[in-house]
């Protein structure tokens, strides 16, 4: 049996596939061997590190807003889908800090906590709102990361955002454990 095959009844373990950071505001982020999450701040050495909002469009509106976008995560399965549609994308290309596998990020409720590696804990705050920079990266990419649900509702597939609850080092290969908040679960909205 190859490592990507499972037997019926086998548990699939969610894991970190890649990590990335960039000290300046850019669309894609270079992959690195590890990132260090800092409690209440985000990814050490990343342009979005801080207690208050760092995304330039949001700073222009109100620079005192809390930073609900300290860590950006995308599921690797989205890249599989996009590559099948003719796009050349991979980890870090869409600006995420953490690329995951075998975890339905978009289905998590607001307030879900993810334990990454030995000690890092992040809390999910909402969905990444895709922007026009996607089309500047590759024509048609923004449309490709938007979909429609069964009732016609807009589905944003460009990942989720989180804040750091407990710091720690995160590396490719680290396992991810999910702790759900008490019900009722609130669906993710854009942040």
mmCIF file of N, CA and C in Angstrom, residues 3 11-12 47 49 105 109 113 118 121 123 150 158 162 167 171:
data_model
loop_
_atom_site.group_PDB
_atom_site.id
_atom_site.type_symbol
_atom_site.label_atom_id
_atom_site.label_comp_id
_atom_site.label_asym_id
_atom_site.label_seq_id
_atom_site.Cartn_x
_atom_site.Cartn_y
_atom_site.Cartn_z
ATOM 1 N N UNK A 3 1.745 5.394 0.615
ATOM 2 C CA UNK A 3 1.389 6.264 1.738
ATOM 3 C C UNK A 3 0.098 7.054 1.536
ATOM 4 N N UNK A 11 -8.185 6.086 9.940
ATOM 5 C CA UNK A 11 -8.375 7.506 10.217
ATOM 6 C C UNK A 11 -7.409 8.301 9.345
ATOM 7 N N UNK A 12 -7.904 9.365 8.762
ATOM 8 C CA UNK A 12 -7.054 10.250 7.981
ATOM 9 C C UNK A 12 -6.627 11.385 8.895
ATOM 10 N N UNK A 47 4.495 40.223 7.020
ATOM 11 C CA UNK A 47 3.983 41.596 6.923
ATOM 12 C C UNK A 47 2.660 41.790 7.659
ATOM 13 N N UNK A 49 1.871 40.593 10.631
ATOM 14 C CA UNK A 49 2.056 40.421 12.068
ATOM 15 C C UNK A 49 1.549 41.656 12.819
ATOM 16 N N UNK A 105 -11.266 22.936 5.639
ATOM 17 C CA UNK A 105 -11.158 24.246 6.273
ATOM 18 C C UNK A 105 -12.436 25.061 6.145
ATOM 19 N N UNK A 109 -16.476 25.827 11.794
ATOM 20 C CA UNK A 109 -17.254 26.950 12.316
ATOM 21 C C UNK A 109 -16.329 28.037 12.869
ATOM 22 N N UNK A 113 -10.750 25.784 16.975
ATOM 23 C CA UNK A 113 -9.324 25.928 17.260
ATOM 24 C C UNK A 113 -8.563 24.790 16.600
ATOM 25 N N UNK A 118 3.493 20.775 17.837
ATOM 26 C CA UNK A 118 3.633 20.482 19.267
ATOM 27 C C UNK A 118 2.910 21.451 20.182
ATOM 28 N N UNK A 121 -1.555 26.980 18.682
ATOM 29 C CA UNK A 121 -3.015 26.903 18.610
ATOM 30 C C UNK A 121 -3.504 28.189 17.952
ATOM 31 N N UNK A 123 -7.168 30.190 16.324
ATOM 32 C CA UNK A 123 -8.622 30.185 16.345
ATOM 33 C C UNK A 123 -9.144 30.773 15.046
ATOM 34 N N UNK A 150 -25.812 25.107 -3.178
ATOM 35 C CA UNK A 150 -27.079 24.575 -3.682
ATOM 36 C C UNK A 150 -28.207 25.600 -3.706
ATOM 37 N N UNK A 158 -11.013 30.629 -1.142
ATOM 38 C CA UNK A 158 -9.613 31.067 -1.077
ATOM 39 C C UNK A 158 -9.003 30.943 0.310
ATOM 40 N N UNK A 162 -7.232 33.228 10.715
ATOM 41 C CA UNK A 162 -7.217 32.847 12.131
ATOM 42 C C UNK A 162 -6.327 33.799 12.921
ATOM 43 N N UNK A 167 1.415 30.385 20.901
ATOM 44 C CA UNK A 167 2.509 30.385 19.945
ATOM 45 C C UNK A 167 3.214 29.049 19.840
ATOM 46 N N UNK A 171 5.762 23.365 11.156
ATOM 47 C CA UNK A 171 6.584 22.856 10.055
ATOM 48 C C UNK A 171 5.746 21.961 9.139
#
